[in-house]
Coordinates of C-alpha atoms in Angstrom, one line a residue:
Chain A
M20 CA 24.5 -17.3 21.1
M21 CA 27.6 -16.1 22.9
Q22 CA 29.5 -16.0 19.9
T23 CA 27.2 -14.6 18.3
L24 CA 26.9 -12.1 20.9
F25 CA 31.1 -11.8 20.9
L26 CA 31.4 -11.2 17.4
S27 CA 29.0 -8.5 16.7
A28 CA 30.6 -6.6 19.7
V29 CA 33.7 -6.9 18.0
L30 CA 32.4 -6.0 14.8
A31 CA 30.7 -3.0 16.5
L32 CA 33.9 -1.7 17.7
A33 CA 35.7 -2.4 14.3
L34 CA 33.0 0.5 13.0
P35 CA 33.5 4.0 13.3
A36 CA 33.6 5.3 16.9
A37 CA 31.1 7.4 17.5
A38 CA 30.7 9.7 20.8
A39 CA 26.7 10.0 20.8
P40 CA 24.0 7.7 19.4
W41 CA 22.7 8.3 15.8
E42 CA 19.5 9.9 15.3
I43 CA 16.9 9.7 12.4
D44 CA 16.2 13.4 10.7
S45 CA 12.0 12.0 9.9
S46 CA 12.6 14.8 7.5
H47 CA 15.0 13.3 5.6
A48 CA 13.9 9.4 6.0
S49 CA 11.4 7.3 3.9
A50 CA 10.1 3.5 4.3
N51 CA 8.9 2.7 1.1
F52 CA 7.4 -0.5 -0.2
S53 CA 6.5 -2.3 -3.2
V54 CA 4.6 -5.2 -4.7
K55 CA 3.2 -7.0 -7.2
H56 CA -0.2 -6.6 -8.9
F57 CA -1.3 -9.0 -11.1
G58 CA 2.2 -10.3 -10.5
V59 CA 3.5 -8.1 -13.1
T60 CA 3.3 -4.1 -12.2
N61 CA 5.0 -2.9 -8.7
V62 CA 2.8 -1.1 -6.8
K63 CA 4.8 1.6 -4.6
G64 CA 3.7 3.0 -1.3
T65 CA 5.7 4.4 2.1
L66 CA 4.4 4.7 5.5
G67 CA 4.7 7.3 7.7
L68 CA 7.0 8.7 9.8
V69 CA 10.0 7.3 10.5
S70 CA 12.2 7.7 14.4
G71 CA 14.7 5.8 15.8
T72 CA 18.3 6.0 17.0
V73 CA 21.2 3.9 15.4
D74 CA 24.5 3.6 18.0
L75 CA 26.5 1.0 16.6
D76 CA 29.3 1.1 19.5
A77 CA 26.7 -0.7 22.0
A78 CA 27.2 -3.6 23.5
D79 CA 24.0 -5.0 22.9
P80 CA 23.2 -6.0 19.8
T81 CA 19.2 -4.8 20.8
K82 CA 20.6 -1.5 21.7
M83 CA 22.2 -0.6 18.1
I84 CA 18.8 0.0 16.4
A85 CA 15.0 0.7 17.6
V86 CA 13.0 2.5 14.7
T87 CA 9.0 3.3 14.6
I88 CA 7.3 3.8 11.8
D89 CA 3.7 5.5 11.7
V90 CA 1.7 2.9 9.6
K91 CA -1.5 5.8 10.0
G92 CA 0.4 7.9 7.4
I93 CA 0.4 4.8 4.8
D94 CA 0.1 6.5 1.3
T95 CA 0.0 5.0 -2.2
K96 CA -1.2 7.3 -4.3
W97 CA -4.9 6.4 -4.3
A98 CA -7.0 6.9 -1.8
K99 CA -9.1 4.6 -1.5
R100 CA -6.8 1.9 -1.6
D101 CA -5.2 3.6 1.4
D102 CA -8.3 3.6 3.0
H103 CA -8.5 0.0 2.8
L104 CA -5.0 -0.6 3.6
R105 CA -5.9 0.9 6.7
S106 CA -8.6 -1.3 7.3
P107 CA -8.8 -4.2 9.2
D108 CA -7.9 -6.1 6.6
F109 CA -5.0 -5.3 6.3
F110 CA -2.7 -2.9 9.0
D111 CA -6.2 -2.2 11.3
V112 CA -4.0 1.1 12.2
E113 CA -6.7 2.4 14.7
K114 CA -5.1 -0.8 16.4
Y115 CA -1.7 -1.1 15.4
P116 CA -0.7 2.9 14.5
T117 CA 2.6 1.7 14.5
L118 CA 5.6 -0.5 13.4
T119 CA 8.6 -1.4 15.8
F120 CA 12.3 -2.4 14.5
T121 CA 14.5 -3.9 17.6
S122 CA 17.9 -4.8 16.1
T123 CA 19.1 -8.9 17.3
S124 CA 22.1 -9.6 15.3
V125 CA 24.0 -6.2 13.1
K126 CA 27.5 -7.6 11.4
K127 CA 28.9 -6.4 9.3
V128 CA 30.0 -7.1 5.4
S129 CA 32.0 -4.7 3.6
K130 CA 33.3 -1.3 5.2
T131 CA 30.4 0.1 3.8
N132 CA 28.1 -2.9 4.3
L133 CA 26.3 -4.1 7.0
K134 CA 23.9 -7.3 7.4
V135 CA 21.1 -6.5 10.1
T136 CA 18.7 -9.2 11.4
G137 CA 16.3 -7.9 13.8
D138 CA 12.2 -8.2 15.5
L139 CA 9.1 -6.2 13.2
T140 CA 6.7 -6.1 14.8
M141 CA 3.7 -5.3 12.5
H142 CA 0.1 -5.4 13.3
G143 CA 0.2 -6.9 16.6
I144 CA 3.1 -9.6 15.4
T145 CA 6.8 -10.1 15.6
K146 CA 8.8 -12.0 13.4
P147 CA 12.6 -11.4 12.4
V148 CA 13.6 -10.3 9.7
T149 CA 16.8 -9.4 7.7
L150 CA 18.1 -6.0 5.6
D151 CA 20.9 -5.2 3.7
A152 CA 22.4 -2.3 4.7
E153 CA 24.3 0.3 3.4
I154 CA 25.7 3.5 5.4
S155 CA 27.4 6.2 4.2
P156 CA 30.3 8.3 5.5
P157 CA 29.3 11.1 8.0
V158 CA 29.2 14.9 6.3
K159 CA 28.4 17.9 8.2
N160 CA 25.4 19.4 7.6
P161 CA 25.6 23.2 6.7
F162 CA 23.1 24.5 8.8
S163 CA 23.1 22.8 12.6
G164 CA 27.1 22.2 11.7
N165 CA 26.0 18.5 13.2
M166 CA 27.3 15.1 11.9
T167 CA 25.2 13.6 9.0
R168 CA 25.2 10.7 7.6
A169 CA 22.7 7.6 5.7
V170 CA 21.1 4.8 5.8
T171 CA 19.6 2.7 2.9
A172 CA 18.2 -0.7 4.4
T173 CA 16.9 -3.2 1.7
G174 CA 14.9 -6.9 2.0
K175 CA 12.0 -8.4 1.3
L176 CA 9.2 -9.8 3.3
T177 CA 6.1 -12.0 2.7
R178 CA 3.0 -9.9 4.3
Q179 CA 1.0 -13.0 5.5
D180 CA 3.9 -13.7 8.1
W181 CA 2.3 -10.5 10.0
G182 CA -1.6 -11.7 9.6
L183 CA -1.7 -9.5 6.2
K184 CA -3.5 -12.1 4.1
W185 CA -5.9 -9.9 2.2
Q186 CA -6.8 -10.9 -1.0
A187 CA -9.1 -9.9 -4.1
P188 CA -11.2 -12.9 -5.0
A189 CA -10.0 -14.0 -8.5
E190 CA -9.3 -17.0 -10.4
A191 CA -6.3 -16.0 -13.0
V192 CA -4.5 -14.1 -11.5
Q193 CA -3.1 -12.6 -7.5
V194 CA -4.3 -9.5 -7.1
V195 CA -1.7 -8.6 -3.9
G196 CA 1.3 -10.0 -4.7
D197 CA 2.8 -11.9 -1.4
E198 CA 6.1 -10.9 -1.3
V199 CA 6.6 -6.8 -0.3
K200 CA 10.0 -5.5 -0.9
I201 CA 11.6 -2.7 1.7
S202 CA 13.6 -0.3 1.2
I203 CA 13.9 2.4 3.7
E204 CA 16.5 5.7 3.3
V205 CA 17.1 7.9 6.6
E206 CA 19.4 10.3 7.6
L207 CA 21.4 9.7 10.5
V208 CA 21.7 13.2 12.8
Q209 CA 24.7 13.0 15.9
R210 CA 23.3 15.8 18.2
P211 CA 26.0 17.0 20.2
A212 CA 25.0 16.4 24.0
A213 CA 23.1 19.8 24.6
A214 CA 24.2 22.2 27.1
P215 CA 21.9 23.2 29.6
D216 CA 19.3 26.2 28.6
A217 CA 20.9 25.6 25.0
K218 CA 19.2 27.5 22.5
P219 CA 18.3 25.6 19.1
Chain B
M26 CA -17.4 16.6 -35.1
K27 CA -15.2 17.2 -37.8
N28 CA -12.3 17.0 -35.5
L29 CA -14.4 13.6 -34.7
I30 CA -14.3 12.1 -38.0
A31 CA -10.4 13.3 -38.1
V32 CA -9.6 11.3 -35.1
A33 CA -11.7 8.0 -36.2
V34 CA -9.7 8.7 -39.4
L35 CA -6.3 8.0 -37.9
A36 CA -7.3 6.1 -35.5
L37 CA -7.8 3.8 -38.4
S38 CA -5.2 4.6 -40.3
S39 CA -2.2 4.4 -37.8
F40 CA -2.4 1.9 -35.4
A41 CA -3.8 -1.1 -38.1
S42 CA -1.4 -3.4 -36.4
A43 CA -0.4 -1.5 -33.3
A44 CA -2.0 -2.8 -29.7
E45 CA -3.2 0.2 -27.7
W46 CA -2.0 -0.2 -24.3
T47 CA -3.3 2.5 -21.6
I48 CA -1.5 3.7 -18.5
E49 CA -3.7 2.1 -15.8
T50 CA -3.1 5.3 -13.0
N51 CA -4.2 3.6 -10.1
H52 CA -1.3 1.3 -10.5
A53 CA 1.3 3.8 -12.1
T54 CA 3.8 5.6 -9.9
A55 CA 6.3 8.4 -11.3
G56 CA 9.1 8.0 -8.1
F57 CA 12.3 10.1 -7.9
T58 CA 15.3 10.0 -6.1
V59 CA 17.9 12.8 -4.6
K60 CA 20.7 12.9 -2.8
H61 CA 20.5 15.2 0.6
L62 CA 23.9 16.4 1.8
T63 CA 25.4 14.2 -0.7
V64 CA 24.5 10.8 1.3
T65 CA 20.9 10.6 1.7
S66 CA 18.6 8.7 -0.9
V67 CA 15.5 11.7 -0.4
T68 CA 12.7 9.7 -2.6
G69 CA 9.1 11.2 -3.0
T70 CA 6.6 10.9 -6.1
L71 CA 4.9 12.6 -8.9
G72 CA 1.1 12.8 -8.9
S73 CA -0.9 10.6 -11.7
V74 CA 0.3 9.2 -14.5
T75 CA -1.7 8.7 -17.6
G76 CA -0.6 7.6 -20.9
K77 CA -0.8 5.2 -23.8
L78 CA 1.3 2.9 -25.5
S79 CA 1.0 1.6 -29.4
Y80 CA 3.3 -1.0 -29.2
D81 CA 3.8 -3.0 -32.6
E82 CA 5.5 -5.8 -31.8
K83 CA 6.2 -6.8 -35.4
N84 CA 7.5 -3.3 -36.5
V85 CA 8.5 -2.1 -32.5
D86 CA 9.5 1.6 -34.5
K87 CA 6.6 2.3 -35.5
S88 CA 5.4 1.8 -31.4
T89 CA 4.9 5.3 -29.9
L90 CA 4.0 6.3 -25.9
T91 CA 2.8 9.5 -24.7
A92 CA 2.6 10.0 -20.8
S93 CA 1.9 13.2 -19.0
I94 CA 2.7 13.6 -15.1
E95 CA 1.1 15.7 -12.4
V96 CA 3.8 17.6 -11.3
K97 CA 1.4 19.5 -8.5
D98 CA 0.5 16.2 -6.6
L99 CA 4.1 15.9 -5.6
Y100 CA 4.7 14.4 -2.5
T101 CA 7.5 13.9 -0.3
G102 CA 6.1 13.3 3.0
N103 CA 7.6 16.7 4.4
P104 CA 4.6 19.0 3.3
K105 CA 6.9 21.9 4.5
R106 CA 9.5 21.1 1.2
D107 CA 6.5 20.2 -0.6
D108 CA 5.4 23.5 -0.7
H109 CA 9.2 24.7 -1.6
L110 CA 9.0 22.1 -4.6
K111 CA 5.5 23.4 -5.7
S112 CA 6.8 26.6 -5.2
P113 CA 9.2 29.1 -8.3
D114 CA 12.0 27.9 -6.5
F115 CA 11.6 24.5 -8.2
F116 CA 8.6 23.2 -10.4
D117 CA 6.6 26.6 -9.6
V118 CA 3.4 24.5 -10.1
A119 CA 0.6 27.4 -10.7
K120 CA 2.4 27.7 -14.3
H121 CA 3.4 24.4 -15.0
P122 CA 1.2 22.0 -12.8
T123 CA 2.3 18.8 -15.6
A124 CA 5.1 17.3 -17.2
T125 CA 4.6 15.7 -20.0
F126 CA 6.8 12.6 -22.0
T127 CA 6.3 12.0 -26.3
S128 CA 8.3 9.5 -27.9
T129 CA 10.6 10.5 -30.9
K130 CA 12.3 6.8 -31.0
I131 CA 11.3 3.2 -30.1
A132 CA 13.4 0.4 -30.6
A133 CA 13.1 -2.9 -29.8
G134 CA 16.0 -3.8 -26.7
A135 CA 16.9 -7.1 -25.0
P136 CA 13.7 -9.2 -24.5
N137 CA 11.0 -7.5 -23.3
K138 CA 12.7 -4.2 -23.3
L139 CA 11.8 -1.3 -25.2
K140 CA 14.7 1.6 -26.0
V141 CA 13.1 4.1 -26.0
E142 CA 13.9 8.1 -26.5
G143 CA 11.3 11.0 -26.1
N144 CA 11.1 14.7 -25.0
L145 CA 10.6 15.3 -21.7
T146 CA 8.5 18.6 -20.9
M147 CA 9.3 20.1 -17.1
H148 CA 9.1 23.3 -15.8
G149 CA 8.2 24.3 -18.9
V150 CA 11.2 23.1 -20.5
T151 CA 11.5 20.4 -23.0
K152 CA 14.8 18.3 -22.9
P153 CA 15.4 14.7 -24.8
V154 CA 15.7 11.9 -22.7
S155 CA 16.0 8.4 -23.2
F156 CA 15.7 4.7 -21.0
E157 CA 15.3 1.3 -21.4
A158 CA 11.5 0.5 -20.5
E159 CA 11.1 -3.4 -19.6
L160 CA 8.2 -4.9 -20.5
S161 CA 6.2 -7.7 -18.9
G162 CA 4.4 -10.6 -20.1
E163 CA 0.8 -9.8 -20.9
V164 CA -1.9 -11.1 -18.3
D165 CA -6.2 -11.6 -18.4
H166 CA -7.0 -8.5 -16.3
P167 CA -9.3 -10.6 -13.8
M168 CA -12.4 -7.5 -13.2
I169 CA -12.6 -6.1 -16.7
P170 CA -13.6 -9.2 -19.6
N171 CA -11.6 -9.5 -22.2
A172 CA -8.8 -7.2 -20.7
K173 CA -4.7 -7.8 -21.2
A174 CA -2.9 -6.2 -17.9
R175 CA 0.9 -6.3 -18.1
A176 CA 2.9 -4.0 -16.5
A177 CA 5.9 -1.3 -17.7
T178 CA 9.2 -0.6 -15.7
A179 CA 11.9 2.3 -16.6
S180 CA 14.5 4.2 -15.1
F181 CA 16.8 7.2 -15.7
T182 CA 18.6 10.2 -14.6
V183 CA 18.5 14.1 -15.2
N184 CA 19.9 17.2 -14.1
R185 CA 17.6 19.0 -12.5
D186 CA 19.3 22.1 -13.8
D187 CA 18.5 21.0 -17.7
F188 CA 15.3 21.9 -16.3
G189 CA 15.6 25.0 -14.9
L190 CA 15.3 23.6 -11.6
N191 CA 18.5 24.9 -10.1
W192 CA 17.6 25.9 -6.6
Q193 CA 20.2 26.3 -4.0
S194 CA 20.3 26.8 -0.9
K195 CA 22.2 29.8 0.4
A196 CA 23.8 27.5 3.2
T197 CA 26.6 26.2 0.7
D198 CA 27.7 26.9 -3.4
S199 CA 26.8 23.7 -5.2
Y200 CA 24.7 21.5 -5.1
F201 CA 25.7 19.8 -1.9
V202 CA 22.2 20.2 -0.4
V203 CA 20.2 18.8 -2.8
G204 CA 21.6 17.2 -5.6
R205 CA 22.0 18.0 -9.2
E206 CA 21.9 14.4 -10.5
V207 CA 17.8 12.8 -10.2
K208 CA 16.7 9.5 -10.6
V209 CA 13.4 9.1 -11.7
D210 CA 11.6 5.7 -11.5
L211 CA 8.7 5.0 -13.6
N212 CA 5.9 1.5 -13.1
V213 CA 2.7 1.2 -14.4
E214 CA 0.1 -1.1 -14.9
L215 CA -0.9 -0.9 -18.7
V216 CA -4.6 -2.3 -19.9
K217 CA -5.6 -3.4 -23.2
M218 CA -9.2 -3.6 -23.6
G219 CA -10.2 -6.6 -25.5
A220 CA -12.9 -7.0 -28.2
P221 CA -16.5 -5.8 -26.8
A222 CA -18.5 -8.4 -25.1
A223 CA -21.2 -9.6 -28.1
K224 CA -24.3 -8.8 -26.3
A225 CA -23.2 -5.3 -25.3
A226 CA -25.4 -2.3 -26.2
P227 CA -24.8 -0.5 -29.3
A228 CA -24.1 2.8 -28.4
K229 CA -26.4 5.7 -28.8
K230 CA -26.5 7.8 -31.8

């Protein structure tokens, strides 16, 4: 455990130094998922607004990545299915409107790639997941002047692990697949420390 | 009436050995990805995908694919951006609500793959595009008796300015803010109806 923590800290230091945490720009962020229908078709959808912070310089890996995603805004291009996904058969968004992810370990795989493990709380259940993340070099946003970079994270999970167990009765094929592929695309913005009374 | 006969005759003559697969719109997406500030992949989807694949497994080159996509219902998760994309700066959906694709050539590729060439009409501009489509195996449709289902996936990249979608932010003089290349990902379910059940009542008239 200690060794992992130490390793994470060293890796974090080796990553490009950042003066301030990076904030997810929700306007340029999407949480996408894909599930098999009848075992053949990839049915795709997105969750709602993605927000959070990334601070790879944090000494504590649990402070490195914190993401919240609005599940109520789930969209799969079919209102009837979206309503079903929001219902207690699946996400039960009245009770569990958001999901959260908190990193527990961030390991550098290459200059641009990270292996991120963390706790995903969804539908009231917390389980670990590991994602492969790719981080871009920073560029300057021409509108705000803020430094900006992108992260792509991909992985997969088994929906039943989070109590999302609903299945249509059918013998021949599996109507809704168990495995859910996730692909998260976010833009990170580094906002300078706000000067008092600064106007945007 | 004459049209009906013509359609019937054509249907009988041209598709003797081709299977008719219809895109199941509720399990079909046309996704797209564009770079923002050259780094972030901003993703979105277009609206309903409808169409037909007439697939002749023995003579693949006799196969045809037509599809149409409701561009007017595009969605990127940000209403302000969606409105901008629908405006005359981009798709001008009041004038061009739908994109269409019509194959000009289909050839067999690697196992389970089809090489598809065709014309994509979008924003009133028609350009050739080509892609490799991957077909899954067939499964029995659990809800529709005698019907089969299979999936098709395809990806291709277009330069948006080829279709007159050349809006640039005034903040920069290049494709820095909104990328030029757009990756399109199609995931569709295809359904083939089986022979009608014997006890089905004959159609009236």
